[in-house]
Short mmCIF file of C-alpha atoms in Angstrom, two decimals:
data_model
loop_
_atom_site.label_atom_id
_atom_site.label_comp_id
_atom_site.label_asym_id
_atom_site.label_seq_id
_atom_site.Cartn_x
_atom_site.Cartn_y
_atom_site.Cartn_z
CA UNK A 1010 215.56 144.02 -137.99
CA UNK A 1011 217.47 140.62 -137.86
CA UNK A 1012 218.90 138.61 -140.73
CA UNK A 1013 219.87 135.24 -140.05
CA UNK A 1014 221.74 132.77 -142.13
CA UNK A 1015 221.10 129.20 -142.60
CA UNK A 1016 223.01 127.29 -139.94
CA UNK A 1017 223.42 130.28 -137.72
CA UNK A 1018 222.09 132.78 -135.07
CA UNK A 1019 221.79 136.39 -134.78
CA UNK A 1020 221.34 138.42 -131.23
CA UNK A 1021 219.08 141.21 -131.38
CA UNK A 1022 218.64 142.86 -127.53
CA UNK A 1023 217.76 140.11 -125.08
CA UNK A 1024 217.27 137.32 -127.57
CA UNK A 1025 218.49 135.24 -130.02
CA UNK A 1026 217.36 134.24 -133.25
CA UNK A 1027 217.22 130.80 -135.43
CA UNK A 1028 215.87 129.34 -138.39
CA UNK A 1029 215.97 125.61 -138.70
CA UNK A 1030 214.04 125.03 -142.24
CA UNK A 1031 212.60 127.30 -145.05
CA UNK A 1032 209.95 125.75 -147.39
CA UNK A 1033 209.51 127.89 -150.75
CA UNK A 1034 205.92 126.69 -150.81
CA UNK A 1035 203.40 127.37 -151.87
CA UNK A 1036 202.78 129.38 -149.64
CA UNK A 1037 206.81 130.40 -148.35
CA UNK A 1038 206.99 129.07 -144.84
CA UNK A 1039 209.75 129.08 -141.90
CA UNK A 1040 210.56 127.58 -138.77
CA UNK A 1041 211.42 130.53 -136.46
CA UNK A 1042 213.55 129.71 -133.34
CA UNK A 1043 212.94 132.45 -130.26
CA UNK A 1044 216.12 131.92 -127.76
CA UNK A 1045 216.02 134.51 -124.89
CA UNK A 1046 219.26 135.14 -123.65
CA UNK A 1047 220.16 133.82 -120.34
CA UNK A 1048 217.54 131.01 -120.36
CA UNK A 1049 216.47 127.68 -121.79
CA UNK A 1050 213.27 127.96 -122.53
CA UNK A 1051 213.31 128.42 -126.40
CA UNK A 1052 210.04 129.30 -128.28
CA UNK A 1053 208.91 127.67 -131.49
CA UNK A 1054 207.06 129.58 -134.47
CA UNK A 1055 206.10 127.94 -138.03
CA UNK A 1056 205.23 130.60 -139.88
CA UNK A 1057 204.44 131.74 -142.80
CA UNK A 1058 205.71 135.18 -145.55
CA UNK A 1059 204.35 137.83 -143.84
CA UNK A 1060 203.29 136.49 -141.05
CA UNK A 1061 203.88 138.08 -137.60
CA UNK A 1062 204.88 136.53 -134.17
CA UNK A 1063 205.21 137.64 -130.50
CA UNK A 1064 208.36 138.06 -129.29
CA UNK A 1065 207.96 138.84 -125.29
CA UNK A 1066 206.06 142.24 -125.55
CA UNK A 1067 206.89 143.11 -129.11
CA UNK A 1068 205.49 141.52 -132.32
CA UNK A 1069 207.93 140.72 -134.97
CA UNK A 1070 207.24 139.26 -138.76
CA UNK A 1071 208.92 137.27 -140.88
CA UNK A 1072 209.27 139.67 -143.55
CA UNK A 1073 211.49 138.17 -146.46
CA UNK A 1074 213.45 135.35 -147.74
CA UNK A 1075 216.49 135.69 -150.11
CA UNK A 1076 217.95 131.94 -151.01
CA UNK A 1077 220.53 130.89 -153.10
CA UNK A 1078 220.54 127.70 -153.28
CA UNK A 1079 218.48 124.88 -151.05
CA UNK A 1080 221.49 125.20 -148.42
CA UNK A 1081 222.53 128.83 -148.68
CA UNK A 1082 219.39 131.35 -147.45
CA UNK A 1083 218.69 133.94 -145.31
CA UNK A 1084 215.72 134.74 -143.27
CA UNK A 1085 214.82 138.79 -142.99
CA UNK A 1086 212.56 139.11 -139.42
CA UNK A 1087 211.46 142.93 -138.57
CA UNK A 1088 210.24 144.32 -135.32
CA UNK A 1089 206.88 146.21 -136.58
CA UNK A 1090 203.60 147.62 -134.44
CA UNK A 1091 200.42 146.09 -134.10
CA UNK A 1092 198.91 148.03 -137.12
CA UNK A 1093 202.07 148.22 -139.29
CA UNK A 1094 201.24 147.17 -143.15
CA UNK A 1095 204.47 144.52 -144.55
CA UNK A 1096 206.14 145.94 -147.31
CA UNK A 1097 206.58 143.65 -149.88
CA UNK A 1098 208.95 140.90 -150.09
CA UNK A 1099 212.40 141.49 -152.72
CA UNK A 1100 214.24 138.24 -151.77
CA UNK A 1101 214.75 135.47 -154.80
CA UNK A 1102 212.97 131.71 -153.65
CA UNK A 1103 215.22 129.03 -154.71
CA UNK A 1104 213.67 126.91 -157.76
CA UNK A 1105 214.60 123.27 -157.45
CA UNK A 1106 216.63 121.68 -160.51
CA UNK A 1107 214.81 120.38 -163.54
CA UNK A 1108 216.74 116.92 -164.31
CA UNK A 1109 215.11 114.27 -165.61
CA UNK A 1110 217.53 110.71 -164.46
CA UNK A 1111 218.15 108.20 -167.70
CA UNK A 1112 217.43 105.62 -164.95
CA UNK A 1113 219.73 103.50 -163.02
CA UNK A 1114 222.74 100.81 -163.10
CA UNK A 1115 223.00 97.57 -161.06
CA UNK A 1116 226.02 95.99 -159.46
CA UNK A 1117 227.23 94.73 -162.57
CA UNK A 1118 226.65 97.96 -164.72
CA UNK A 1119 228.81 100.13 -161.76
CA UNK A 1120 231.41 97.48 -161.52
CA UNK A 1121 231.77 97.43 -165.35
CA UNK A 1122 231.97 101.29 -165.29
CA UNK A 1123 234.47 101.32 -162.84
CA UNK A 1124 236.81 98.96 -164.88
CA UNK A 1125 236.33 101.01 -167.93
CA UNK A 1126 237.29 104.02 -166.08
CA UNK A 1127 239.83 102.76 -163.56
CA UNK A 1128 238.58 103.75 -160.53
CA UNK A 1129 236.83 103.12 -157.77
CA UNK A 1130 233.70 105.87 -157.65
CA UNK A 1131 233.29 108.12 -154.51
CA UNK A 1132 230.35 106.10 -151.93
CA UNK A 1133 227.91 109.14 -152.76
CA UNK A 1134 228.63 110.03 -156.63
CA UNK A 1135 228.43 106.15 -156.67
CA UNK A 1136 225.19 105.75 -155.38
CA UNK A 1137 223.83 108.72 -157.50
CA UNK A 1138 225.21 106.76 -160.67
CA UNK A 1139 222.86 103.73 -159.16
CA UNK A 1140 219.85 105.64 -159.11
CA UNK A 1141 220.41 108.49 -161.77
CA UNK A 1142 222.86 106.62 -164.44
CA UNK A 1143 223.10 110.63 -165.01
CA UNK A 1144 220.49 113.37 -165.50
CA UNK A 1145 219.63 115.20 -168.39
CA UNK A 1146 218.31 119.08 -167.34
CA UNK A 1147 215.10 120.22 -168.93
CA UNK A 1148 216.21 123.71 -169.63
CA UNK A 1149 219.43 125.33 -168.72
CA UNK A 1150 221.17 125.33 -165.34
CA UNK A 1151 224.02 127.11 -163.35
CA UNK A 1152 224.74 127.95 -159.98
CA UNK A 1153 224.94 131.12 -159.31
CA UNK A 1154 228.03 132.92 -159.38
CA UNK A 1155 230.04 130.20 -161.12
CA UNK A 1156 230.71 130.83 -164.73
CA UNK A 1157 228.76 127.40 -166.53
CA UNK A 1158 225.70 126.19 -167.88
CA UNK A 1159 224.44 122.50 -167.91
CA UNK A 1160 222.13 122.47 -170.98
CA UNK A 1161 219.89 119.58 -172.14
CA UNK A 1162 222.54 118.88 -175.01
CA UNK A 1163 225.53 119.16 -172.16
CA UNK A 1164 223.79 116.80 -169.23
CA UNK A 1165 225.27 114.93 -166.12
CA UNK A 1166 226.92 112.32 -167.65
CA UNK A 1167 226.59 108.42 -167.08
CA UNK A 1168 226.86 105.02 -168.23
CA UNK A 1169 226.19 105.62 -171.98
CA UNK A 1170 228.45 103.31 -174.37
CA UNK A 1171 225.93 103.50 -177.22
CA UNK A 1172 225.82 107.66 -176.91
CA UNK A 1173 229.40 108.59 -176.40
CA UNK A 1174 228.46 112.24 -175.50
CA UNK A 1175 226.79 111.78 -172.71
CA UNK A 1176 229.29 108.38 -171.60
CA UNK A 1177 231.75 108.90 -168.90
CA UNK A 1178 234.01 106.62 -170.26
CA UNK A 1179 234.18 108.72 -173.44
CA UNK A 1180 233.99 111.75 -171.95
CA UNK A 1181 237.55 110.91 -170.19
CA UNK A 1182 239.08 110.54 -173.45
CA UNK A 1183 237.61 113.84 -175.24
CA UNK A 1184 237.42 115.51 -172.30
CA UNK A 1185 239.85 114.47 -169.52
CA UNK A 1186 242.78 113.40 -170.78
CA UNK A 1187 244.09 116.46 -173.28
CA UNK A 1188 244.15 118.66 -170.47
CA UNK A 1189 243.94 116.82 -166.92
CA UNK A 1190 245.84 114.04 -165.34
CA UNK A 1191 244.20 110.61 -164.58
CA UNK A 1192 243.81 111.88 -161.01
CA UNK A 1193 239.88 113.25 -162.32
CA UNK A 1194 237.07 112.37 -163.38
CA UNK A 1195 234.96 114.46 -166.05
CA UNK A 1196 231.53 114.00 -165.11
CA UNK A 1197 229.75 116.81 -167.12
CA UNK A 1198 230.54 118.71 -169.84
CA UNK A 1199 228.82 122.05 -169.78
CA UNK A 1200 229.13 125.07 -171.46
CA UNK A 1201 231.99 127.27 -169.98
CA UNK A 1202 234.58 124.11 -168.58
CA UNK A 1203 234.69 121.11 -166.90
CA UNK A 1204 232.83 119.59 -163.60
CA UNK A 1205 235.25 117.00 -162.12
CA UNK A 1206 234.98 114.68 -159.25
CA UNK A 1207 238.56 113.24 -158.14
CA UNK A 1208 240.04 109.67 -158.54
CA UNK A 1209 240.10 109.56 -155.30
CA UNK A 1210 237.12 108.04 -153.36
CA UNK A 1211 237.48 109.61 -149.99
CA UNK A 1212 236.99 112.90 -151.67
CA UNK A 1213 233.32 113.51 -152.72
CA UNK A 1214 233.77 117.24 -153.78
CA UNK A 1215 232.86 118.45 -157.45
CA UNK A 1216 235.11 120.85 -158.94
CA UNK A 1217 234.96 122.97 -161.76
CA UNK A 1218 237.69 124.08 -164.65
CA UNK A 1219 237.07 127.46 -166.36
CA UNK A 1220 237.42 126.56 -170.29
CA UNK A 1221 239.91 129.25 -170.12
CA UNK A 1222 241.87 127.40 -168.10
CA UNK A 1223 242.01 124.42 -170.11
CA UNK A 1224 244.77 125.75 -172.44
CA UNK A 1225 248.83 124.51 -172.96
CA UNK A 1226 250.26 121.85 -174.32
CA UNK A 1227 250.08 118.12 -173.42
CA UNK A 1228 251.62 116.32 -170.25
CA UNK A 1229 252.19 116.21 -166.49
CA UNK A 1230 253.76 119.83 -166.08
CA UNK A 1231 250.71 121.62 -167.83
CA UNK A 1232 248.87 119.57 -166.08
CA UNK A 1233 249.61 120.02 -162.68
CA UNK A 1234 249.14 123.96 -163.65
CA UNK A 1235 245.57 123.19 -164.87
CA UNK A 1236 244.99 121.34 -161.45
CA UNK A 1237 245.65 124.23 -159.12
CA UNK A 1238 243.14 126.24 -161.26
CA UNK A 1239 240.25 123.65 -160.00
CA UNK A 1240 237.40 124.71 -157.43
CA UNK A 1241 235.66 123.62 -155.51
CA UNK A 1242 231.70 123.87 -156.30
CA UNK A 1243 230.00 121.29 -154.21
CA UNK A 1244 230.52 118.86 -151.10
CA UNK A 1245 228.88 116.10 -153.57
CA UNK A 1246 227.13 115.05 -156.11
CA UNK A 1247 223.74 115.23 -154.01
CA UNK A 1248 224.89 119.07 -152.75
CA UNK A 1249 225.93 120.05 -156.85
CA UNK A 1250 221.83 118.83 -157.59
CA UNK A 1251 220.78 120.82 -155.19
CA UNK A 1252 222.81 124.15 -155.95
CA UNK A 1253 221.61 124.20 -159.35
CA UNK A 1254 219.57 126.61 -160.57
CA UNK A 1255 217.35 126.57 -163.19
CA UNK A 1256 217.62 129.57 -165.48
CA UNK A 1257 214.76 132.12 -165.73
CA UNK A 1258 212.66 130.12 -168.39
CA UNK A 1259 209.21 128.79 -166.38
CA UNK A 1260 207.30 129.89 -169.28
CA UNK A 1261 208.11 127.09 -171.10
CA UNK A 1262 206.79 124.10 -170.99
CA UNK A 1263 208.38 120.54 -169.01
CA UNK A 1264 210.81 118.81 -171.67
CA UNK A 1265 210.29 115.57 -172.55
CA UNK A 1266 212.82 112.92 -171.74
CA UNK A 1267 215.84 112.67 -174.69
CA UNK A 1268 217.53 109.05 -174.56
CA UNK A 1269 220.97 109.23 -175.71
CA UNK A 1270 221.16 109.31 -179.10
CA UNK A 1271 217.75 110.85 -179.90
CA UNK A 1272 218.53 114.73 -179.59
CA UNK A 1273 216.08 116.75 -181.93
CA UNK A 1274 217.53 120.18 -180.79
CA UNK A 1275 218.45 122.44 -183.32
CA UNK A 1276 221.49 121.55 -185.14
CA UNK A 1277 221.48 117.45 -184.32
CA UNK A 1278 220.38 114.72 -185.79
CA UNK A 1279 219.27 111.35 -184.68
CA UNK A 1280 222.93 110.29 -184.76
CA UNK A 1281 223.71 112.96 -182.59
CA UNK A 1282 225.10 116.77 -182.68
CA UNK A 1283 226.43 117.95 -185.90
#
């Protein structure tokens, strides 16, 4: 048996195993990468779940698929016989995220934001405010292992003066600036702490706050404390969209799009939350 992680290769006997790409389908498909040690001849194999391939004499099958995210996955292949029956597949496919954009912000909009908030935005979270102006999630979202939920309430925040929940600019004031320095951003509010970007464009990372970090009084020295507790969750904003994870709900139905200021969920209004 070989496992082999995205962006590496595993040696099993004479060769040398590779998968470029998963596709979680329908049906689940990978591009399997043959390498026999000691030459350059490499040997190409698209394949689908459950499919088998020849490797030299034997016959090998790509026999599962367990992803985390869109860029963290591993590939399960198995050396079987001829007449060998596949056992069924355990791995979890990846479900892309659910987010429906409020639409997007021209020059002027993004210069006017960045005024408001003092900053210049981070090339890629930039360009994601351009085409997104945020991104509301039709049911709730995490990524896995890290202790917060984006909720349709609790969205990626953007340019939203007449909404101030889901503004940036707001969310700085409620958000930001009892417990962090002006050094971050707060770009989303979601249940469980704080996703961050910093003030600094040359770093394009997300981080996230645990809400039970966010405690102390006022001020630089608490501050600085809260600031070591920060992680790192994502290269960028486009790597954050595509760890999330929506949560086991497919049997409801798609959400419609709320505009700011038009929640209906359970205790809002059209003003807002109560």
């Amino acid at each position: 048996m070989a496992a082999v992680r995205n962006t590496t290769t595993t040696n099993v006997g004479p060769v040398r195993f590779g998968a470029r790409w998963v596709d979680v389908g329908p049906p689940v498909r990978a591009e399997i990468i043959v390498m026999p040690l000691g030459s350059d001849e490499d040997v190409v194999h698209e394949v689908t779940l459950g499919e088998t391939f020849a490797v030299g004499d034997e016959t090998w099958r790509f026999a599962d698929l367990d992803m985390a995210s869109a860029d963290e996955w591993q590939v399960t292949l198995r050396r079987v016989d001829a007449d060998e029956v596949a056992e069924p597949p355990s791995g979890r496919l990846w479900q892309p995220a659910r987010l429906r954009p409020y639409g997007q912000l021209d020059e002027a909009r993004l210069q006017s934001l960045e005024a408001s908030l003092g900053v210049r935005l981070s090339p890629s979270y930039r360009d994601w405010l351009r085409q997104n102006n945020g991104a509301q999630p039709e049911v709730e979202h995490h990524i896995p292992g890290v202790p917060f939920s984006l909720l349709p309430e609790r969205p990626l925040l953007g340019a939203h003066p007449e909404y101030p929940p889901f503004d940036l600019v707001h969310a700085q004031r409620v958000h930001r600036d009892p417990w962090l320095s002006p050094d971050w951003l707060v770009i989303a509010n979601p249940s469980g702490g704080l996703l961050v970007i910093s003030a600094q464009p040359s770093d394009e990372s997300i981080y996230f706050v645990h809400e039970m970090d966010l405690v102390g009084p006022p001020g630089s020295p608490a501050a600085a404390a809260r600031e070591r507790a920060l992680r790192v969750v994502a290269d960028s904003i486009g790597h954050l969209v595509g760890r999330l994870t929506p949560m086991a709900l497919d049997h409801l139905p798609p959400a419609q799009l709320v505009p700011p200021g038009t929640i209906t969920e359970p205790g809002t209004d059209a003003d807002g939350p109560r």
